[in-house]
Amino acid sequence: MTARVLNDGEAVEPLKICMIGAGGFIGSHLCERLMYATDHSVLAIDVYGDKISHLLQPGQKWSHRIEFHKINIKHDSRLEGLVKTSDLVINLAAICTPADYNTRPLDTIYSNFVDALPVVQYCRENEKRLIHFSTCEVYGKTIGSFLPKDSPLRNDPAFYMLKEDETPCIFGSIDKQRWSYACAKQLIERLIYGEGAENGLEFTIVRPFNWIGPRMDFIPGIDGPQDSVPRVLACFSNNLMKGEPLKLVDGGQSQRTFIYIKDAIEAVQRMIENPARANGQIFNVGNPNNEVTVRELAELMTDVYCKVSGNARPEVATVDVTSKEFYGVGYDDSDKRIPDMTIIKTQLEWEPKTSLYDLMEHTLTYQHTTYAEAVKKAMSKAIVT
Ligand code: NAD
Ligand code: UDP
């Protein structure tokens, strides 16, 4: 039995957690936290297990608490049985890379809505608590983005701050297929909320705001397909390791707030261990203090990468590309994402800690150590052949 993260005076009984999508970026960090720092057990479900292979080696002190099930939840009858034997289900499984939203809208909608339906259904039928991963993208564009460019109201938080229980969800037109992901995530949120209201499902919905850190996505041609486009951290890391300019989509004017994965995992542990405080809630999980434009992010990553790698700063650090060139037709963007933190602070007494500089230093050190040699080798092989 471990001490509860929040001190409500009770110890935490060890839980059996069915974690779907456990082999992904967030899942791998959550499994690590649960194995290293708690007594909970994990039934880890995913089609890939590479990012948690270090936890699955036999003979470790947590080995009896983690089991990997290589299952595609689209078509596998074993899922229901695993839900039945658990105390809590956490669903992380999704297609969640923007390059897919406009180019593979059907796979995106099926993955984020249709494939999540049986998970919700099994939780409701078997009275299991569900923590479901949604996204900050359900907010879409800010109200302020529709104001004239020079309107002073754009600086008023009422026009950009994203609040779970107040802010509307504003998406582009249907031909802007970028919003297929946000729309599917919004509908599954509404369904889960409805199951809570009508059928008593115990649920928590998580809206991550750009969580980043080691093991996020893949480096094209090294541990992922050469022609795929990962999220911005991996795109820029790849550019830096290859010594090529970082590509700024549509001028790099969009703004994001980035949070270090380890801070965010602390919030999820609090949700797991404090059901009375987390049930029925939708939580923004982000770091409002770490806001940058994508252009500023590129500058910062270039500086930090030069420091951790010892490389000289390139003469041309960035290059502009249009979204049509980079992502194809139907791309659109969220302009600004600042999470309101009132609900999570009140319910879970949680706040993020790590500055953007520090999280980037940890993360780019990892990227350099893990990939730089392999990228160099792949580049010299390409020159020879
Ligand atoms: P990820 O792609 O690294 O992890 C998702 C995992 O789900 C992958 O390992 C994938 O193999 C698995 N998966 C997908 N479909 C599956 C299926 N049919 N059967 C079994 N496994 C399947 O992504 P992540 O960054 O870890 O994101 C996890 C969740 O958080 C997703 O729901 C995503 O939408 C949400 N989210 C993440 C962020 C972020 O900042 N990382 C932001 C917003 C939302
Ligand atoms: N982006 C960019 N260059 C890249 C990759 C992404 O300018 O090489 C931009 C993208 O257009 C978006 C932001 O970076 O404005 C963040 O993109 P990401 O893929 O991380 O996901 P998002 O935050 O949009 O969900």
Coordinates of C-alpha atoms and ligand atoms in Angstrom, one line a residue:
M1 CA 0.0 0.0 0.0
T2 CA 1.4 3.4 -0.9
A3 CA 0.7 6.9 0.5
R4 CA -1.9 8.8 -1.4
V5 CA -0.5 11.6 -3.5
L6 CA -3.0 14.0 -2.0
N7 CA -3.3 13.8 1.7
D8 CA -6.9 13.0 2.3
G9 CA -6.0 10.8 5.2
E10 CA -6.4 7.5 3.5
A11 CA -4.0 5.0 2.1
V12 CA -4.3 3.9 -1.5
E13 CA -5.3 0.3 -2.2
P14 CA -3.4 -1.2 -5.1
L15 CA -5.5 -1.1 -8.3
K16 CA -5.5 -3.3 -11.3
I17 CA -5.4 -0.9 -14.2
C18 CA -6.3 -1.8 -17.8
M19 CA -4.3 0.7 -19.9
I20 CA -5.2 0.8 -23.6
G21 CA -2.5 2.5 -25.7
A22 CA 0.1 1.8 -23.0
G23 CA 2.8 1.4 -25.5
G24 CA 2.6 5.0 -26.7
F25 CA 4.4 8.2 -25.6
I26 CA 2.1 9.0 -22.6
G27 CA 1.4 5.4 -21.8
S28 CA 5.1 4.6 -21.5
H29 CA 5.6 7.4 -19.0
L30 CA 2.5 6.4 -17.1
C31 CA 3.5 2.8 -16.9
E32 CA 7.0 3.9 -15.7
R33 CA 5.5 6.0 -12.9
L34 CA 3.1 3.2 -11.8
M35 CA 5.9 0.6 -11.7
Y36 CA 8.6 2.8 -10.2
A37 CA 6.5 4.7 -7.6
T38 CA 3.3 2.8 -6.8
D39 CA 2.0 -0.7 -6.0
H40 CA -0.6 -0.6 -8.8
S41 CA -0.7 -3.3 -11.5
V42 CA -1.1 -2.7 -15.2
L43 CA -2.6 -4.7 -18.0
A44 CA -0.8 -2.9 -20.8
I45 CA -2.7 -3.1 -24.1
D46 CA -1.2 -1.9 -27.4
V47 CA -0.2 -3.0 -30.9
Y48 CA 3.4 -1.9 -30.1
G49 CA 5.4 -2.6 -27.0
D50 CA 8.8 -1.1 -27.8
K51 CA 8.5 2.0 -25.7
I52 CA 7.8 -0.1 -22.6
S53 CA 10.1 -3.0 -23.4
H54 CA 12.5 -1.9 -20.5
L55 CA 9.6 -2.4 -18.1
L56 CA 8.7 -5.8 -19.5
Q57 CA 12.1 -7.5 -19.0
P58 CA 11.7 -10.4 -16.6
G59 CA 13.2 -10.4 -13.1
Q60 CA 12.5 -6.8 -12.1
K61 CA 10.9 -5.9 -8.8
W62 CA 7.7 -4.9 -10.5
S63 CA 7.6 -7.8 -13.1
H64 CA 4.6 -9.4 -11.4
R65 CA 2.7 -6.1 -11.7
I66 CA 2.8 -5.6 -15.4
E67 CA 1.5 -7.7 -18.3
F68 CA 1.7 -6.8 -22.0
H69 CA -1.2 -7.7 -24.2
K70 CA -0.5 -7.2 -27.9
I71 CA -4.0 -6.4 -29.0
N72 CA -5.6 -4.2 -31.6
I73 CA -8.8 -3.0 -29.9
K74 CA -10.5 -2.6 -33.3
H75 CA -11.1 -6.3 -33.5
D76 CA -10.2 -8.4 -30.5
S77 CA -12.7 -10.1 -28.2
R78 CA -10.1 -10.3 -25.4
L79 CA -10.6 -6.6 -24.6
E80 CA -13.9 -7.1 -22.7
G81 CA -12.4 -9.8 -20.5
L82 CA -9.4 -7.6 -19.6
V83 CA -11.8 -4.7 -18.7
K84 CA -13.8 -7.1 -16.5
T85 CA -10.8 -8.1 -14.4
S86 CA -9.7 -4.5 -13.8
D87 CA -10.6 -1.9 -11.2
L88 CA -9.9 1.1 -13.6
V89 CA -9.6 1.5 -17.4
I90 CA -7.4 4.2 -18.9
N91 CA -7.9 4.7 -22.6
L92 CA -5.1 6.4 -24.5
A93 CA -5.4 4.6 -27.8
A94 CA -5.8 7.0 -30.8
I95 CA -4.5 8.3 -34.0
C96 CA -3.2 11.7 -32.8
T97 CA -0.7 13.1 -35.3
P98 CA -2.0 16.2 -37.1
A99 CA -0.5 15.0 -40.5
D100 CA -3.1 12.2 -40.4
Y101 CA -6.2 14.3 -39.6
N102 CA -6.6 15.8 -43.1
T103 CA -5.0 12.9 -45.1
R104 CA -6.6 10.0 -43.2
P105 CA -9.8 11.5 -41.9
L106 CA -11.7 8.2 -41.8
D107 CA -9.0 6.3 -39.9
T108 CA -8.8 9.4 -37.6
I109 CA -12.6 9.4 -36.9
Y110 CA -12.8 5.6 -36.5
S111 CA -9.8 5.5 -34.1
N112 CA -10.9 8.4 -31.9
F113 CA -14.7 7.8 -31.9
V114 CA -15.8 4.4 -33.2
D115 CA -13.0 2.3 -31.6
A116 CA -13.5 4.0 -28.3
L117 CA -17.2 3.1 -28.1
P118 CA -16.8 -0.5 -27.0
V119 CA -14.4 0.6 -24.3
V120 CA -17.0 3.0 -22.9
Q121 CA -19.7 0.3 -23.3
Y122 CA -17.7 -2.3 -21.4
C123 CA -17.0 0.2 -18.6
R124 CA -20.6 1.0 -18.2
E125 CA -21.8 -2.6 -18.4
N126 CA -19.2 -3.8 -15.9
E127 CA -19.3 -0.7 -13.6
K128 CA -15.7 0.2 -14.1
R129 CA -14.2 3.6 -13.7
L130 CA -12.9 5.1 -16.9
I131 CA -10.2 7.8 -17.4
H132 CA -10.4 8.8 -21.1
F133 CA -7.8 10.8 -22.9
S134 CA -9.3 13.5 -25.1
T135 CA -7.4 16.6 -26.3
C136 CA -7.1 20.4 -25.9
E137 CA -8.0 20.5 -29.6
V138 CA -11.7 20.1 -28.7
Y139 CA -11.6 23.8 -28.1
G140 CA -10.6 24.4 -31.7
K141 CA -9.9 28.1 -32.5
T142 CA -10.1 30.9 -29.9
I143 CA -13.0 33.4 -29.9
G144 CA -10.3 36.1 -30.2
S145 CA -9.0 34.7 -33.5
F146 CA -12.2 36.0 -35.2
L147 CA -11.6 39.6 -34.0
P148 CA -9.8 42.1 -36.2
K149 CA -6.0 41.6 -36.0
D150 CA -5.5 45.0 -34.2
S151 CA -8.4 44.6 -31.8
P152 CA -7.3 45.2 -28.2
L153 CA -9.8 42.6 -27.1
R154 CA -7.3 39.9 -28.4
N155 CA -5.3 40.6 -25.3
D156 CA -8.2 40.0 -23.0
P157 CA -8.1 36.5 -21.5
A158 CA -11.9 36.3 -21.9
F159 CA -11.2 36.0 -25.6
Y160 CA -8.5 33.3 -25.5
M161 CA -8.4 31.5 -22.1
L162 CA -9.7 27.9 -22.5
K163 CA -12.0 26.8 -19.6
E164 CA -13.5 23.4 -19.4
D165 CA -17.0 24.4 -18.3
E166 CA -17.4 27.7 -20.3
T167 CA -15.4 27.9 -23.5
P168 CA -17.2 26.9 -26.8
C169 CA -15.7 24.4 -29.2
I170 CA -15.0 26.2 -32.5
F171 CA -14.0 24.2 -35.6
G172 CA -13.4 25.1 -39.2
S173 CA -15.7 24.1 -42.1
I174 CA -16.0 20.4 -43.1
D175 CA -13.6 20.7 -46.0
K176 CA -10.9 21.6 -43.4
Q177 CA -10.4 18.0 -42.5
R178 CA -7.9 18.9 -39.8
W179 CA -10.9 19.1 -37.5
S180 CA -11.9 15.4 -38.0
Y181 CA -9.8 14.6 -34.9
A182 CA -11.2 17.3 -32.7
C183 CA -14.7 16.5 -33.7
A184 CA -14.4 12.8 -33.0
K185 CA -12.8 13.5 -29.6
Q186 CA -15.6 16.0 -28.8
L187 CA -18.3 13.4 -29.7
I188 CA -16.7 10.7 -27.5
E189 CA -16.4 13.3 -24.7
R190 CA -20.2 14.0 -25.0
L191 CA -21.0 10.3 -25.1
I192 CA -19.0 9.6 -21.9
Y193 CA -20.5 12.7 -20.2
G194 CA -24.0 11.4 -21.2
E195 CA -23.2 7.9 -19.9
G196 CA -22.2 9.6 -16.6
A197 CA -25.4 11.7 -16.5
E198 CA -27.9 9.0 -17.6
N199 CA -26.3 5.7 -16.6
G200 CA -24.0 6.6 -13.7
L201 CA -20.7 5.8 -15.4
E202 CA -17.8 7.0 -13.3
F203 CA -15.5 8.9 -15.6
T204 CA -12.7 11.4 -15.8
I205 CA -11.8 13.2 -19.1
V206 CA -8.3 14.5 -19.7
R207 CA -7.5 17.3 -22.1
P208 CA -3.7 17.3 -22.7
F209 CA -2.1 20.6 -23.8
N210 CA 1.0 19.7 -25.8
W211 CA 2.7 17.2 -23.4
I212 CA 6.3 16.7 -24.6
G213 CA 9.4 14.8 -23.6
P214 CA 11.5 11.7 -24.4
R215 CA 9.9 8.9 -26.5
M216 CA 7.4 11.2 -28.2
D217 CA 6.6 9.9 -31.7
F218 CA 9.5 8.8 -33.9
I219 CA 12.3 10.0 -36.1
P220 CA 11.4 9.4 -39.7
G221 CA 13.5 6.7 -41.3
I222 CA 15.1 5.7 -38.0
D223 CA 12.3 4.3 -35.8
G224 CA 9.3 5.3 -38.0
P225 CA 8.4 5.6 -41.7
Q226 CA 10.6 7.8 -43.8
D227 CA 7.7 9.7 -45.3
S228 CA 5.5 10.2 -42.2
V229 CA 5.2 13.5 -40.4
P230 CA 5.3 13.3 -36.6
R231 CA 4.4 16.1 -34.1
V232 CA 6.5 19.3 -34.0
L233 CA 9.0 18.1 -31.3
A234 CA 10.1 15.1 -33.5
C235 CA 10.0 17.2 -36.7
F236 CA 12.3 19.9 -35.3
S237 CA 14.5 17.3 -33.6
N238 CA 15.0 15.5 -36.9
N239 CA 15.8 18.8 -38.7
L240 CA 18.4 19.7 -36.0
M241 CA 20.1 16.3 -36.1
K242 CA 20.3 16.4 -39.9
G243 CA 21.6 20.0 -39.7
E244 CA 18.8 21.2 -42.0
P245 CA 16.6 24.3 -41.4
L246 CA 13.5 23.9 -39.2
K247 CA 10.3 24.2 -41.3
L248 CA 7.9 26.8 -40.1
V249 CA 4.3 26.1 -41.3
D250 CA 2.5 29.3 -42.4
G251 CA 5.0 31.6 -40.8
G252 CA 5.2 29.7 -37.4
Q253 CA 2.7 32.3 -35.9
S254 CA 0.5 29.7 -34.0
Q255 CA 1.0 29.7 -30.3
R256 CA 1.2 26.7 -28.0
T257 CA 1.9 26.0 -24.3
F258 CA 4.2 23.0 -23.7
I259 CA 4.3 20.9 -20.6
Y260 CA 6.9 18.4 -19.5
I261 CA 5.6 14.9 -19.6
K262 CA 6.7 14.1 -16.1
D263 CA 4.7 17.1 -14.6
A264 CA 1.6 15.9 -16.5
I265 CA 2.0 12.3 -15.4
E266 CA 1.9 13.6 -11.8
A267 CA -1.6 15.0 -12.5
V268 CA -2.7 11.7 -14.0
Q269 CA -1.5 9.8 -10.9
R270 CA -3.6 12.2 -8.8
M271 CA -6.6 11.4 -10.9
I272 CA -6.0 7.6 -10.5
E273 CA -5.6 7.8 -6.8
N274 CA -8.3 10.3 -5.9
P275 CA -11.5 9.1 -7.6
A276 CA -13.8 11.2 -5.3
R277 CA -12.0 14.3 -6.5
A278 CA -11.7 13.3 -10.2
N279 CA -14.9 11.5 -11.1
G280 CA -17.3 13.5 -13.3
Q281 CA -14.6 16.0 -14.1
I282 CA -13.0 17.2 -17.3
F283 CA -9.4 18.4 -16.7
N284 CA -7.2 20.7 -18.7
V285 CA -3.7 19.5 -18.2
G286 CA -1.1 21.9 -19.4
N287 CA 1.4 24.6 -18.4
P288 CA 0.0 28.1 -19.1
N289 CA 3.4 29.7 -18.2
N290 CA 5.2 27.9 -21.1
E291 CA 3.6 29.8 -24.1
V292 CA 5.6 30.3 -27.3
T293 CA 4.9 30.8 -31.0
V294 CA 6.1 28.0 -33.2
R295 CA 8.8 30.4 -34.5
E296 CA 10.0 31.0 -30.9
L297 CA 10.0 27.3 -30.3
A298 CA 12.2 26.7 -33.3
E299 CA 14.7 29.4 -32.0
L300 CA 14.7 27.9 -28.5
M301 CA 15.2 24.3 -29.8
T302 CA 18.0 25.4 -32.0
D303 CA 19.8 27.1 -29.1
V304 CA 19.3 24.2 -26.8
Y305 CA 20.3 21.6 -29.3
C306 CA 23.6 23.5 -30.1
K307 CA 24.3 23.5 -26.3
V308 CA 23.6 19.7 -25.7
S309 CA 25.2 18.5 -29.0
G310 CA 28.2 20.9 -29.1
N311 CA 27.3 21.7 -32.7
A312 CA 27.7 25.3 -34.1
R313 CA 24.5 27.3 -34.7
P314 CA 23.5 26.9 -38.3
E315 CA 23.6 30.0 -40.5
V316 CA 20.0 29.5 -41.7
A317 CA 18.0 28.1 -38.8
T318 CA 14.5 28.1 -40.2
V319 CA 12.6 28.1 -43.5
D320 CA 9.0 29.0 -44.2
V321 CA 6.7 26.5 -45.8
T322 CA 2.9 26.7 -46.6
S323 CA 0.6 24.3 -44.8
K324 CA -0.5 23.0 -48.1
E325 CA 3.1 22.0 -49.0
F326 CA 3.7 20.5 -45.6
Y327 CA 0.4 18.8 -44.7
G328 CA -1.6 18.9 -47.9
V329 CA -5.1 20.2 -48.5
G330 CA -7.6 20.5 -45.7
Y331 CA -5.0 21.5 -43.0
D332 CA -6.1 24.2 -40.6
D333 CA -4.6 25.2 -37.2
S334 CA -5.4 26.1 -33.6
D335 CA -4.2 29.7 -33.2
K336 CA -3.6 29.7 -29.4
R337 CA -4.0 27.3 -26.5
I338 CA -3.8 28.5 -22.9
P339 CA -5.4 26.2 -20.4
D340 CA -7.4 27.7 -17.5
M341 CA -6.1 25.8 -14.5
T342 CA -8.8 26.6 -11.9
I343 CA -10.5 23.2 -11.9
I344 CA -7.4 21.0 -11.7
K345 CA -5.9 23.2 -9.0
T346 CA -9.0 23.1 -6.9
Q347 CA -9.8 19.4 -7.3
L348 CA -6.3 17.9 -7.4
E349 CA -4.1 20.6 -5.9
W350 CA -1.8 20.1 -8.9
E351 CA 0.4 22.6 -10.7
P352 CA 3.1 22.1 -13.4
K353 CA 6.7 22.9 -12.4
T354 CA 9.1 22.6 -15.3
S355 CA 10.1 25.6 -17.4
L356 CA 10.1 25.4 -21.2
Y357 CA 13.9 25.7 -21.2
D358 CA 14.5 22.9 -18.7
L359 CA 12.0 20.5 -20.3
M360 CA 13.7 21.2 -23.7
E361 CA 17.1 20.6 -22.3
H362 CA 16.1 17.2 -20.8
T363 CA 14.2 16.2 -24.0
L364 CA 16.9 17.3 -26.6
T365 CA 19.6 15.6 -24.5
Y366 CA 17.5 12.4 -24.8
Q367 CA 16.9 12.9 -28.6
H368 CA 20.6 13.6 -29.2
T369 CA 21.8 10.6 -27.2
T370 CA 19.2 8.2 -28.6
Y371 CA 19.2 9.2 -32.3
A372 CA 22.1 11.5 -33.5
E373 CA 24.4 8.6 -34.4
A374 CA 21.7 6.7 -36.3
V375 CA 20.7 9.9 -38.2
K376 CA 24.3 10.5 -39.2
K377 CA 24.7 6.9 -40.4
A378 CA 21.5 7.0 -42.4
M379 CA 22.6 10.3 -44.0
S380 CA 26.0 8.9 -45.0
K381 CA 24.4 5.7 -46.4
A382 CA 22.0 7.8 -48.5
I383 CA 25.0 9.8 -49.9
V384 CA 26.9 6.6 -50.8
T385 CA 24.0 4.8 -52.5
Ligands
NAD1 P1 0.8 7.9 -29.1 O1 0.5 7.8 -30.5 O2 2.2 7.9 -28.7 O3 0.1 6.7 -28.3 C1 -1.1 6.1 -28.6 C2 -1.0 4.6 -28.6 O4 -2.2 4.0 -28.8 C3 0.1 4.1 -29.6 O5 1.1 3.3 -28.9 C4 -0.8 3.2 -30.5 O6 -0.1 2.1 -31.0 C5 -2.0 2.8 -29.6 N1 -3.1 2.5 -30.4 C6 -3.7 3.2 -31.3 N2 -4.8 2.5 -31.8 C7 -4.8 1.3 -31.2 C8 -5.6 0.2 -31.3 N3 -6.6 0.1 -32.2 N4 -5.4 -0.9 -30.5 C9 -4.4 -0.8 -29.6 N5 -3.6 0.2 -29.5 C10 -3.8 1.3 -30.3 O7 0.1 9.2 -28.5 P2 0.2 9.9 -27.1 O8 0.8 11.3 -27.3 O9 0.8 9.0 -26.1 O10 -1.3 10.2 -26.8 C11 -2.1 9.4 -26.0 C12 -3.6 10.0 -25.9 O11 -3.5 11.4 -25.5 C13 -4.3 10.0 -27.2 O12 -5.6 9.7 -27.0 C14 -4.2 11.5 -27.7 O13 -5.3 11.8 -28.5 C15 -4.2 12.2 -26.4 N6 -3.5 13.5 -26.5 C16 -2.1 13.6 -26.4 C17 -1.5 14.8 -26.5 C18 0.0 15.0 -26.3 O14 0.4 16.1 -26.0 N7 0.8 14.0 -26.3 C19 -2.2 16.0 -26.8 C20 -3.6 15.9 -26.9 C21 -4.2 14.6 -26.8
UDP2 N1 4.7 22.7 -37.1 C1 5.7 23.4 -37.9 N2 6.7 22.7 -38.4 C2 6.8 21.3 -38.3 C3 5.8 20.7 -37.5 C4 4.7 21.4 -37.0 O1 5.6 24.7 -38.0 O2 7.8 20.8 -38.8 C5 3.6 23.5 -36.5 C6 2.1 23.1 -36.8 O3 1.7 23.7 -37.9 C7 1.4 23.6 -35.5 C8 2.5 23.4 -34.4 O4 3.7 23.3 -35.1 O5 1.1 24.9 -35.7 C9 2.3 22.2 -33.5 O6 2.2 21.1 -34.3 P1 2.0 19.6 -33.7 O7 2.1 18.6 -34.8 O8 3.0 19.4 -32.6 O9 0.5 19.4 -33.1 P2 -0.6 20.4 -32.6 O10 -0.1 21.2 -31.5 O11 -1.0 21.3 -33.8 O12 -1.7 19.4 -32.2

